[in-house]
Coordinates of C-alpha atoms in Angstrom, one line a residue:
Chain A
X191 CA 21.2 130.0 105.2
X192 CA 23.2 126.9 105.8
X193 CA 21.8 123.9 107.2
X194 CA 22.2 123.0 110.9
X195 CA 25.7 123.8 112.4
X196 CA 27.8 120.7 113.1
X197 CA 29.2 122.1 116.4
X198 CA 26.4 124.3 118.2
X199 CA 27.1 125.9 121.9
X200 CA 24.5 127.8 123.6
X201 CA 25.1 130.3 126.9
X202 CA 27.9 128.2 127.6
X203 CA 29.2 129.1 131.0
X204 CA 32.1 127.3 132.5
X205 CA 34.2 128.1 136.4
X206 CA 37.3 126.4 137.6
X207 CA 35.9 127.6 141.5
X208 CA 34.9 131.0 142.0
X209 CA 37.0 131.8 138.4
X210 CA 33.8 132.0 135.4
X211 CA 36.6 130.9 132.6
X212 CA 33.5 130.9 129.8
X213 CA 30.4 133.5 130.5
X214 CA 28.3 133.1 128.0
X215 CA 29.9 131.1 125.2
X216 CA 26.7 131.1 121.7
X217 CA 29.8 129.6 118.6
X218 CA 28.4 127.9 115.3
X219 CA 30.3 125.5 113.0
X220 CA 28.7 124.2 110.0
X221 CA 30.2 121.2 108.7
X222 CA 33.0 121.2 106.4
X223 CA 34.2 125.4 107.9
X224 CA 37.0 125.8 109.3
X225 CA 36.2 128.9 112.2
X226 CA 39.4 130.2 114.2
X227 CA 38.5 131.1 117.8
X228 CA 41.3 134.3 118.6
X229 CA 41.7 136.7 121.6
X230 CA 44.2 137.4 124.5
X231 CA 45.8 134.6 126.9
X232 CA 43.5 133.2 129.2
X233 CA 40.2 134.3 127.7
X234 CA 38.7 131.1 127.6
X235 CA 39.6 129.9 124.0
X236 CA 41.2 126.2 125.2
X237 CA 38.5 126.1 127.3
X238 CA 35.6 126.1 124.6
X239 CA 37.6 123.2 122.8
X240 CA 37.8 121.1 126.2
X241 CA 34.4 121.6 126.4
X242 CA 33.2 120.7 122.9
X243 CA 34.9 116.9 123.0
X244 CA 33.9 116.4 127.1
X245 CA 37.2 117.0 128.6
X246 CA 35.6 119.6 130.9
X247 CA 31.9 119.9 131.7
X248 CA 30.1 123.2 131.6
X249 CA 28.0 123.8 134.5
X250 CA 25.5 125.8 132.4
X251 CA 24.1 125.7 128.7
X252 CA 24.2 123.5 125.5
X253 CA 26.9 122.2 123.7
X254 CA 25.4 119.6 120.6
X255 CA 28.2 118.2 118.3
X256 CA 26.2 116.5 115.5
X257 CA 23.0 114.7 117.2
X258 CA 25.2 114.2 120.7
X259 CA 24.2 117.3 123.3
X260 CA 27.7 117.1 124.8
X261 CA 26.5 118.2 127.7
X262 CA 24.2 115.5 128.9
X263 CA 26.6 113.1 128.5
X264 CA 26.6 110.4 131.6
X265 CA 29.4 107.7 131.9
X266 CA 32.0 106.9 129.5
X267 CA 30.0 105.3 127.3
X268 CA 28.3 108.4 125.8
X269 CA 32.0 110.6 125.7
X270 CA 33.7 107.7 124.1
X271 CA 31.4 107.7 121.2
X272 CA 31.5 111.5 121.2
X273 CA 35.5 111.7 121.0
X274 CA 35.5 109.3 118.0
X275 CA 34.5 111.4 115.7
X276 CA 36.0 114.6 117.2
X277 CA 40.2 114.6 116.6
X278 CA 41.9 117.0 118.9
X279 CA 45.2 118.3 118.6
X280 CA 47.2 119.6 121.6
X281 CA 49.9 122.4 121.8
X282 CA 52.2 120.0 123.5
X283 CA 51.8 117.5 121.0
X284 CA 50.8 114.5 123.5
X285 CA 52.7 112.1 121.5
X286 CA 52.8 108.2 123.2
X287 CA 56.6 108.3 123.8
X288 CA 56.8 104.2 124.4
X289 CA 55.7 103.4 120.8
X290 CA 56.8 104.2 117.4
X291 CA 55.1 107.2 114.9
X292 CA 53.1 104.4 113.0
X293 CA 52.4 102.7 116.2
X294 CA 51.1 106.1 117.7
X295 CA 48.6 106.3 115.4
X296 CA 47.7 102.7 114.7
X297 CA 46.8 102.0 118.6
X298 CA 43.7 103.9 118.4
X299 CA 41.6 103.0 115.7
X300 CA 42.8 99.2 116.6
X301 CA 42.3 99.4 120.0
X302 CA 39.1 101.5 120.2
X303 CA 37.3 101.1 117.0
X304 CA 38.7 97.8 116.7
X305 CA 39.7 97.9 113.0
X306 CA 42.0 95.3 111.6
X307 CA 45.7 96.0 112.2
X308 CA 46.7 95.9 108.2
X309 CA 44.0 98.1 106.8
X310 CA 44.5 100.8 109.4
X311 CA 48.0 100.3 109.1
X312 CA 48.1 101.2 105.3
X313 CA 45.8 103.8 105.7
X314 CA 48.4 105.2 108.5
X315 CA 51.2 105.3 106.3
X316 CA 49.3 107.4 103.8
X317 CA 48.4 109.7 106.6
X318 CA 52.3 109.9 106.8
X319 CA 53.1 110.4 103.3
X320 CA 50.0 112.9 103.7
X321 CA 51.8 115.3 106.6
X322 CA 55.7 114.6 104.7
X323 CA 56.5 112.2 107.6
X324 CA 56.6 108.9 105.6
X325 CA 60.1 108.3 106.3
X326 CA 59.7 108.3 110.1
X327 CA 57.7 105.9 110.5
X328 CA 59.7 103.9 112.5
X329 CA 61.0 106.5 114.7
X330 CA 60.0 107.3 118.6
X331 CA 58.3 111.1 119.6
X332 CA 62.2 111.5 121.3
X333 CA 63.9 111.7 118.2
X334 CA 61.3 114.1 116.5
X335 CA 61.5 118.1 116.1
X336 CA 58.7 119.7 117.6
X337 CA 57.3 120.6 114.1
X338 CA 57.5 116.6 113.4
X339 CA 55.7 115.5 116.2
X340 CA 52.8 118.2 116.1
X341 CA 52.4 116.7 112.0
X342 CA 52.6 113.4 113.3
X343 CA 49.9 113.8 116.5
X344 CA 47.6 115.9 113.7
X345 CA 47.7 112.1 111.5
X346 CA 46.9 110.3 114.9
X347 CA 44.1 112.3 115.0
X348 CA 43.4 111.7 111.0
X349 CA 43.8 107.8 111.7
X350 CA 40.2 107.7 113.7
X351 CA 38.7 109.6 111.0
X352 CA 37.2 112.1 112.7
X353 CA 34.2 114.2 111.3
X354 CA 35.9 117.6 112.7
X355 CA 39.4 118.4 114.6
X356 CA 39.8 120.8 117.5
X357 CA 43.4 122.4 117.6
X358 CA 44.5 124.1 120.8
X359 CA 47.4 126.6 120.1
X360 CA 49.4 123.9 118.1
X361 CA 51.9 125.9 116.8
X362 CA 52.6 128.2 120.3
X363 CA 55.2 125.6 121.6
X364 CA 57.3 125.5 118.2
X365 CA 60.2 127.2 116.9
X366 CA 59.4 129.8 114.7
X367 CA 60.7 128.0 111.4
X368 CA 58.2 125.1 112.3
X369 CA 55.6 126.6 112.7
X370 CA 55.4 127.0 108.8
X371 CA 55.4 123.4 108.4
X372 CA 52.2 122.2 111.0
X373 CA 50.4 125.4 109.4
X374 CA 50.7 123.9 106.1
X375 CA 49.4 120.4 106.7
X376 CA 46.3 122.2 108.6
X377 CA 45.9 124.9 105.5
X378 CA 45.2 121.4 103.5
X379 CA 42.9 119.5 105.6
X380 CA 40.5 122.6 105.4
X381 CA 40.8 123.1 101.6
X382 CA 39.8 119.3 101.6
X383 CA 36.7 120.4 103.3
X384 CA 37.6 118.9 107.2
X385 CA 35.5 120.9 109.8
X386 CA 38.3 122.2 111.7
X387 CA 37.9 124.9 114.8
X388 CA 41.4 126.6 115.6
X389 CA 42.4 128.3 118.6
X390 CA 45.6 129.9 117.1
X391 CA 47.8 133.1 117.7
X392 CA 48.6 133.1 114.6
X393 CA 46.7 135.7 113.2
X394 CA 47.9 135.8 109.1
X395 CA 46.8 132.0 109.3
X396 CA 44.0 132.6 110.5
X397 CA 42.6 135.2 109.0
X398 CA 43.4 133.4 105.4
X399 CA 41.9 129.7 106.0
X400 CA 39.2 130.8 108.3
X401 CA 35.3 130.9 107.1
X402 CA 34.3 132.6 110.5
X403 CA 36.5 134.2 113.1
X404 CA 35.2 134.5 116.8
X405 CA 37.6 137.0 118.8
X406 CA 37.3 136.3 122.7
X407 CA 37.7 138.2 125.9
X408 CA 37.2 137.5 129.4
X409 CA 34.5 134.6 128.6
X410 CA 32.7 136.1 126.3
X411 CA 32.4 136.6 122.3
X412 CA 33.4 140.1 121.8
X413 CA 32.4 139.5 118.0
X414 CA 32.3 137.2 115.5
X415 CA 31.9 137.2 111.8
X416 CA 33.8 136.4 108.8
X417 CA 37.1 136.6 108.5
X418 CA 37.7 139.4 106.5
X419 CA 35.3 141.5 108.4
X420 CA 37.1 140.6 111.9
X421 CA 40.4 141.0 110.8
X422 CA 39.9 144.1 108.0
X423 CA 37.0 145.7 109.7
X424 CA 36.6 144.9 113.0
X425 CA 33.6 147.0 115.0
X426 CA 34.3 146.2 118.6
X427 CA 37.1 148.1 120.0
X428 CA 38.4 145.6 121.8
X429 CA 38.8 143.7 118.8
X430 CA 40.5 146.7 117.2
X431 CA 43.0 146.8 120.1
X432 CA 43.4 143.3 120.1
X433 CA 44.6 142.7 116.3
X434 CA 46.7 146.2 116.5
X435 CA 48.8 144.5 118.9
X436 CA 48.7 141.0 117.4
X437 CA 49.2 142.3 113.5
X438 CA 52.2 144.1 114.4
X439 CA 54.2 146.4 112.4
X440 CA 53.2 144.1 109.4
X441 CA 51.1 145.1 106.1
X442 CA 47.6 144.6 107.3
X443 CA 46.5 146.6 110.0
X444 CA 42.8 147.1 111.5
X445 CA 41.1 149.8 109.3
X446 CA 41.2 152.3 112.6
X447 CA 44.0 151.4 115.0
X448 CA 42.2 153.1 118.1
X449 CA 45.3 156.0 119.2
X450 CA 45.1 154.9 122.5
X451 CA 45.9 151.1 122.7
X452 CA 50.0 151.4 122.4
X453 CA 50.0 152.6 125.8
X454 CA 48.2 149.6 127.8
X455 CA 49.8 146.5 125.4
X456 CA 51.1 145.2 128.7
X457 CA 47.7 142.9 129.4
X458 CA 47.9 141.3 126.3
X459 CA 50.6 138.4 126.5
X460 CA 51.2 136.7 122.9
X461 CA 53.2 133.3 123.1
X462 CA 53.8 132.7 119.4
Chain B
X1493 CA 101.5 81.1 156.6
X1494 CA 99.0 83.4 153.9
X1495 CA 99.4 80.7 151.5
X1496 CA 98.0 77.7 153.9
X1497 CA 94.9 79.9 154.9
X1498 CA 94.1 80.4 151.2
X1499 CA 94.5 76.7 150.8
X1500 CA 92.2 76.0 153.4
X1501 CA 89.8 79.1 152.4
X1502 CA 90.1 76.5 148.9
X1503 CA 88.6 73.5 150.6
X1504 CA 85.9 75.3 152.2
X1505 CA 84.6 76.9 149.1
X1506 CA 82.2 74.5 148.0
X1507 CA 80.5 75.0 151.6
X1508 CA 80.4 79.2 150.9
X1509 CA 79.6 78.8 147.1
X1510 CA 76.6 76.4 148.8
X1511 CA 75.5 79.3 151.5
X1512 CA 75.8 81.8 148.7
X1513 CA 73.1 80.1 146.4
X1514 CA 71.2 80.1 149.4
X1515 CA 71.4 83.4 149.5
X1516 CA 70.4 83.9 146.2
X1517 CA 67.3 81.2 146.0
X1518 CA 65.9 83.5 148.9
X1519 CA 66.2 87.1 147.2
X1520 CA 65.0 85.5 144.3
X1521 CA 62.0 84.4 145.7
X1522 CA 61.4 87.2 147.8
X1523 CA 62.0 90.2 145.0
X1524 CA 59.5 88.1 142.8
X1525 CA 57.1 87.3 146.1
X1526 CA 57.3 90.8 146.8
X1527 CA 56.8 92.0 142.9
X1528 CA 53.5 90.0 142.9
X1529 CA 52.2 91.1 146.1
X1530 CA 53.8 94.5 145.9
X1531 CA 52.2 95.1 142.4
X1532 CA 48.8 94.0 143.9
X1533 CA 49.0 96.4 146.8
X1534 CA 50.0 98.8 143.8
X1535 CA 46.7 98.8 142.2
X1536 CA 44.7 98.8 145.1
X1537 CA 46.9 102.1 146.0
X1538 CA 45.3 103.8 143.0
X1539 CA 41.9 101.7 143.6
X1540 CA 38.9 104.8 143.5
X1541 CA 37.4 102.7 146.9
X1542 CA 38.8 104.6 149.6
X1543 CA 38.4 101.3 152.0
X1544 CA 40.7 99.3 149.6
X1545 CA 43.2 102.3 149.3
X1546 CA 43.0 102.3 153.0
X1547 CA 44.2 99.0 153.4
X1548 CA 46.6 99.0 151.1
X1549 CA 48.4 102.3 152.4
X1550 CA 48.4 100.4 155.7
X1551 CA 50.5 97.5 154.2
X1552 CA 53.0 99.7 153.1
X1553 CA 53.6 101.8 156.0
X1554 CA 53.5 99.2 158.6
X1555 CA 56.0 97.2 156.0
X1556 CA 58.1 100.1 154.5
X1557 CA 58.6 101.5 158.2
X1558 CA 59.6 98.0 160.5
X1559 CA 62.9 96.7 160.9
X1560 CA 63.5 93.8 158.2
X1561 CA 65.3 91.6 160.8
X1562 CA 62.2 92.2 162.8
X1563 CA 60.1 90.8 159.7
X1564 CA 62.3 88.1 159.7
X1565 CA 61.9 86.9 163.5
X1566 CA 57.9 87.5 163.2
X1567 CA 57.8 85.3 160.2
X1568 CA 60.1 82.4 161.6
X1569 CA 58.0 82.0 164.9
X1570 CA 54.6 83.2 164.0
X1571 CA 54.6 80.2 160.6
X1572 CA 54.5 76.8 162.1
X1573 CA 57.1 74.6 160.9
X1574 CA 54.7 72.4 158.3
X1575 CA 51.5 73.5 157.1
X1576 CA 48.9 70.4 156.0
X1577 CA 47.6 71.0 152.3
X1578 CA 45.1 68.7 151.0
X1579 CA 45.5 66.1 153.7
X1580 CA 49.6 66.0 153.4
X1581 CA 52.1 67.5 156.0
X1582 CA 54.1 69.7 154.3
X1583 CA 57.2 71.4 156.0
X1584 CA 57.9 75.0 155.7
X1585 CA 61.4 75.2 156.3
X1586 CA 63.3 78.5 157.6
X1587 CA 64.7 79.6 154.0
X1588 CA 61.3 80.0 153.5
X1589 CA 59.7 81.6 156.0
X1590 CA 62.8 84.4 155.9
X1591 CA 61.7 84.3 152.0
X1592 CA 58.3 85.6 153.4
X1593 CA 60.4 88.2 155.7
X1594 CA 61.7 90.0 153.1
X1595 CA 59.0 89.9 150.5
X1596 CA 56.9 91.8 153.1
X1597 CA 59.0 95.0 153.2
X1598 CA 59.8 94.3 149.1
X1599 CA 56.0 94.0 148.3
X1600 CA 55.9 97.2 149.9
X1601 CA 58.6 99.0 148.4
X1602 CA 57.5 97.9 145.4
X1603 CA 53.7 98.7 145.5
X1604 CA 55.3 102.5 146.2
X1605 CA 57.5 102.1 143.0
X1606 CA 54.7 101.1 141.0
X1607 CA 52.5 104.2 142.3
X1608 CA 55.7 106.8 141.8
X1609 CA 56.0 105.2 138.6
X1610 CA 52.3 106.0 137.5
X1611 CA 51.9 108.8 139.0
X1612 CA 55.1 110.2 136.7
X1613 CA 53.1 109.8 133.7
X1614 CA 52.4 113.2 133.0
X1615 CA 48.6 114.0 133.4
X1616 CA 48.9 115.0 129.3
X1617 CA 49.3 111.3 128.4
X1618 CA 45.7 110.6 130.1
X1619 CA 44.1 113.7 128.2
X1620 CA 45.5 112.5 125.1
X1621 CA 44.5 109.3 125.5
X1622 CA 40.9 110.3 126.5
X1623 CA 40.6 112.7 123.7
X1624 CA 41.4 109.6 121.0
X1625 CA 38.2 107.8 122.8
X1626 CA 40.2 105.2 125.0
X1627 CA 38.7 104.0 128.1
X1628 CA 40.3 104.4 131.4
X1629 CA 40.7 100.9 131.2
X1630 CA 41.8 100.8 128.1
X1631 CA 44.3 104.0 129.1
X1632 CA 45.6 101.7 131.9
X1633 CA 46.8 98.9 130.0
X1634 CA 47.8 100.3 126.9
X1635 CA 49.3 103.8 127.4
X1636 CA 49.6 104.3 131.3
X1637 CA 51.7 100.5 132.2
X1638 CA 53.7 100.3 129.5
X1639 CA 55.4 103.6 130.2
X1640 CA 55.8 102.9 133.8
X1641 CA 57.6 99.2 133.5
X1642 CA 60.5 101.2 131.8
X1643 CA 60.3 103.4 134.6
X1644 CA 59.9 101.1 137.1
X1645 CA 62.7 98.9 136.4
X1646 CA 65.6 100.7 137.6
X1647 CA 64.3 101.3 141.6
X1648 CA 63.0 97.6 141.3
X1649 CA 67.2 96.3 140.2
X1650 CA 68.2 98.6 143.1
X1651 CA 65.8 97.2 145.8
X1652 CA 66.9 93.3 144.4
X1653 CA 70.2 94.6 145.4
X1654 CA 69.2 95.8 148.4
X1655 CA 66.9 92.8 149.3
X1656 CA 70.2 90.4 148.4
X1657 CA 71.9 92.0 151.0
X1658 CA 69.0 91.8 153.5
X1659 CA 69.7 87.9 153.1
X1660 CA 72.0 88.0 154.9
X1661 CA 70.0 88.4 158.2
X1662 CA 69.0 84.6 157.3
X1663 CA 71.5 83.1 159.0
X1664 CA 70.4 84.9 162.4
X1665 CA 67.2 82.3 162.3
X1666 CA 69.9 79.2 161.4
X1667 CA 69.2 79.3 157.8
X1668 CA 72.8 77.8 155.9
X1669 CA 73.2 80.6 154.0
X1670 CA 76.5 81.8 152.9
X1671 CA 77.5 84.0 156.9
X1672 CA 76.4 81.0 158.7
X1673 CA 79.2 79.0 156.5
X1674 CA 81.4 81.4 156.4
X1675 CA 80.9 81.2 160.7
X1676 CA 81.4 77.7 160.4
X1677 CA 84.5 77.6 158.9
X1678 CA 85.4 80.4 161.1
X1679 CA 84.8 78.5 164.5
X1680 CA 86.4 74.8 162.7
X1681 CA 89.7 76.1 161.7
X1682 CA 89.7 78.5 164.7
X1683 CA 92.6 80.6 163.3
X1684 CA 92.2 84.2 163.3
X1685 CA 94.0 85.0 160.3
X1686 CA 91.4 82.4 158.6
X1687 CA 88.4 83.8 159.9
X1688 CA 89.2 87.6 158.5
X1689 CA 90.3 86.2 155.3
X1690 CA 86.9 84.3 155.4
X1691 CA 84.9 87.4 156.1
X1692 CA 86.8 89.3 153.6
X1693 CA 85.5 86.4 151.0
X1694 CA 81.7 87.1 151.8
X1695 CA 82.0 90.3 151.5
X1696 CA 83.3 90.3 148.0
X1697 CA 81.1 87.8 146.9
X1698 CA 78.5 89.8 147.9
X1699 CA 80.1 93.0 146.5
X1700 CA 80.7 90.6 143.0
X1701 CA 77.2 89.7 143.4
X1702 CA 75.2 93.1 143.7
X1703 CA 77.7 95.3 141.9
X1704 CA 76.8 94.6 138.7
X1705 CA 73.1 95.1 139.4
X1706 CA 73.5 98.3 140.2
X1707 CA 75.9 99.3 137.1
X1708 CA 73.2 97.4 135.0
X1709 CA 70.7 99.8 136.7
X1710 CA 72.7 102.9 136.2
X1711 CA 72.7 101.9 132.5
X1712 CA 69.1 101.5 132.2
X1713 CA 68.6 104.8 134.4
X1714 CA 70.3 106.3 131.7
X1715 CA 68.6 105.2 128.7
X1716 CA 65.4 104.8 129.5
X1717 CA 65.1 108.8 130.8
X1718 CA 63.1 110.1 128.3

């Protein structure tokens, strides 16, 4: 067995009001894996990720990144030091639209960690170079394609060198022909070993840079393993019904597409 | 006949040019009067203390929601005429005290810019912000204001405008401002033909005056929506 997961959550339950989003969340990530976190809209997937770096507080269970229990974190103080080392990437990109790329994602580590202004700055550019956006450095968020900006906000995160990045649906708000791109920069990071955990629809990602799959539904892990278990031989039905739909009319479908689920693929909405 | 009062609308320019930068020494001081104050009030709009939000909800709704000429009057007779600092006498003339009129209602209008403005800033920008470790402070001052003094800076052109024009209630508390010369030369020459060419001239300097603010605003409306 590996050594102690990096990200560990325990009976994690979570409820905007009288709604339980998360019921029950147990999710493992050892360091340097990159785990995919898949199921239908609304199950709770974004939810986990706000969660793991403090952007929303559980009112039950554990949630230890590293030697911080997330969970027990009082003040600013304690989340502060948590979200340096945890990068998080959001669908809508989030890019700061009054400064330039570079300055995007040289305000942070100045500002926070407070590293000098020229070594961050060179390390920035490289970033750039790193996610093919070297030329736009000088450019604003406004005058960048979707696919550009989602690159650019992954090297902001990059620029606090974080020791794992969270990525909420980043590709579901981008033309189809970018999403090719943003997958590509993320399909290196984990082949350099980053701990990454994706919330994706993108099932075909997915299921080739993930170490562990988790497939969620209505707050709860329906099952989890590796991926080519959950994606070529998934044993929960649900599971089954879910990837039928999501895999399409493509090449690799579930092992046993369940005769039923064509009739009820109304309660599964995919935004790609 | 036309020619003559133009000639004598000529001699009595130096007199309206005089009332005119009158005019604009008091919407001067009062827009930046009122951007202090109004920018304080602001803050304590968005202050988490509910006493200090209190007050400062109370400033602008008694000073958004009162007549400005009304400002003017309470400021002119409720100021004495010198105030003694540090031993001195020193006099606080009308200009002044009508300066303090309309940076009441301004400071107001502008503390509700200020909290439009940062309330625009989509809730995302905060999230992002958190999520790269910045403090709210820190969120504040380097992510939060800079975005909103773009945004801010067309309503606050347009209320300059509409504060320049306010001015001209000065002259109803004998300030010299450019209507009271402009009466003046009005009741001297005592020629009818005079005195509407002489109100025609304060209202185009006026017009010449403000216009261009508000086509410089439109401009930055226009670049600056992003």
């Amino acid at each position: 067995m590996p050594s102690e997961p990096l990200i560990q959550l325990r009976d994690v339950h979570l409820a905007f009001g009288d709604n339980p989003v998360l019921r029950g969340i147990d999710l493992d990530v050892q360091a340097g894996q990159a785990v995919s976190i898949i199921g239908p809209s609304g199950s709770g997937k974004s939810t986990i990720l706000r969660c793991m770096t403090g952007l929303l507080r559980p009112q039950r269970g554990n949630i230890r990144i590293g030697d911080t229990a997330v969970e027990q974190l009082q003040g600013e103080a304690g989340l502060i030091a948590l979200r340096k080392q945890v990068g998080f990437v959001f669908q809508q990109y989030n890019l700061f639209p009054h400064l330039s790329v570079l300055d995007n994602l040289l305000i942070a580590p100045t500002k926070v960690l407070g590293r000098p202004r020229q070594a961050v700055r060179d390390e920035a550019l490289a970033l750039l170079d790193k996610v093919r956006l070297g030329h736009k450095a000088t450019a604003f968020p406004g005058e960048l394609s979707g696919g550009q900006q989602q690159r650019v906000a992954i090297a902001r995160a990059l620029a606090m060198r974080p020791k794992l990045i969270l990525f909420d649906e980043v590709t579901s708000a981008l033309d189809p022909e970018m999403v090719g791109e943003v997958l590509a920069v993320i399909r290196e990071l984990t082949e350099e070993g980053m701990t990454c955990v994706l919330v994706t629809h993108e099932m075909r990602f997915a299921e080739e840079i993930s170490d562990q799959v988790y497939f969620t539904e209505h707050g709860r892990i329906v099952e989890h393993g590796s991926a080519e278990q959950v994606f070529r031989a998934p044993t929960h039905a649900r599971t089954q019904a879910f990837l039928q739909h999501a895999l399409g009319e493509g090449s690799q479908r579930p092992s046993r597409p369940a005769p039923d689920v064509l009739t009820n693929l109304g309660r599964y909405s995919l935004s790609v | 006949m036309a020619i003559e009062h133009f000639a004598t609308l000529w001699q009595w320019s130096p007199t309206l040019g005089a009332g005119l930068l009158q005019n604009i020494q008091i919407s001067v001081g009062a827009i930046g009067l009122g951007t202090l104050l109004g920018l304080l009030v602001g803050i304590l709009l968005l202050s988490p203390l509910r006493p200090l939000r209190g007050v400062a909800r109370l400033w602008v709704q008694v000073f958004r929601n009162a007549p400005w000429l009304v400002l003017i009057y309470f400021t002119s007779y409720v100021f004495p005429f010198d105030v003694q600092i540090a031993g001195t006498w020193v006099a606080f003339p009308d200009w002044l005290k009508v300066t303090v009129g309309l940076a009441l209602p301004a400071s107001a209008n502008v503390a509700e810019i200020f909290r439009g403005a940062v309330a625009s800033i989509p809730a995302t920008q905060w999230e992002a912000a958190r999520s790269l470790a910045f403090s709210r402070g820190q969120i504040f001052t380097s992510i939060i204001l800079p975005q909103c003094l773009r945004r801010m800076l067309p309503p606050w052109m347009n209320l300059y405008a509409v504060v320049t024009m306010g001015t001209a209630l000065a002259s109803l508390v004998g300030v010299h401002d450019l209507i009271d010369s402009a009466q003046i030369a009005a009741n001297t020459v005592n020629r009818s033909g005079f005195t509407v060419l002489v109100y025609f001239s304060v209202l185009a300097l006026f017009f010449f005056y403000c216009y261009p603010i508000a086509r410089l605003t439109q401009r930055l409306e226009r670049r600056y929506a992003f």
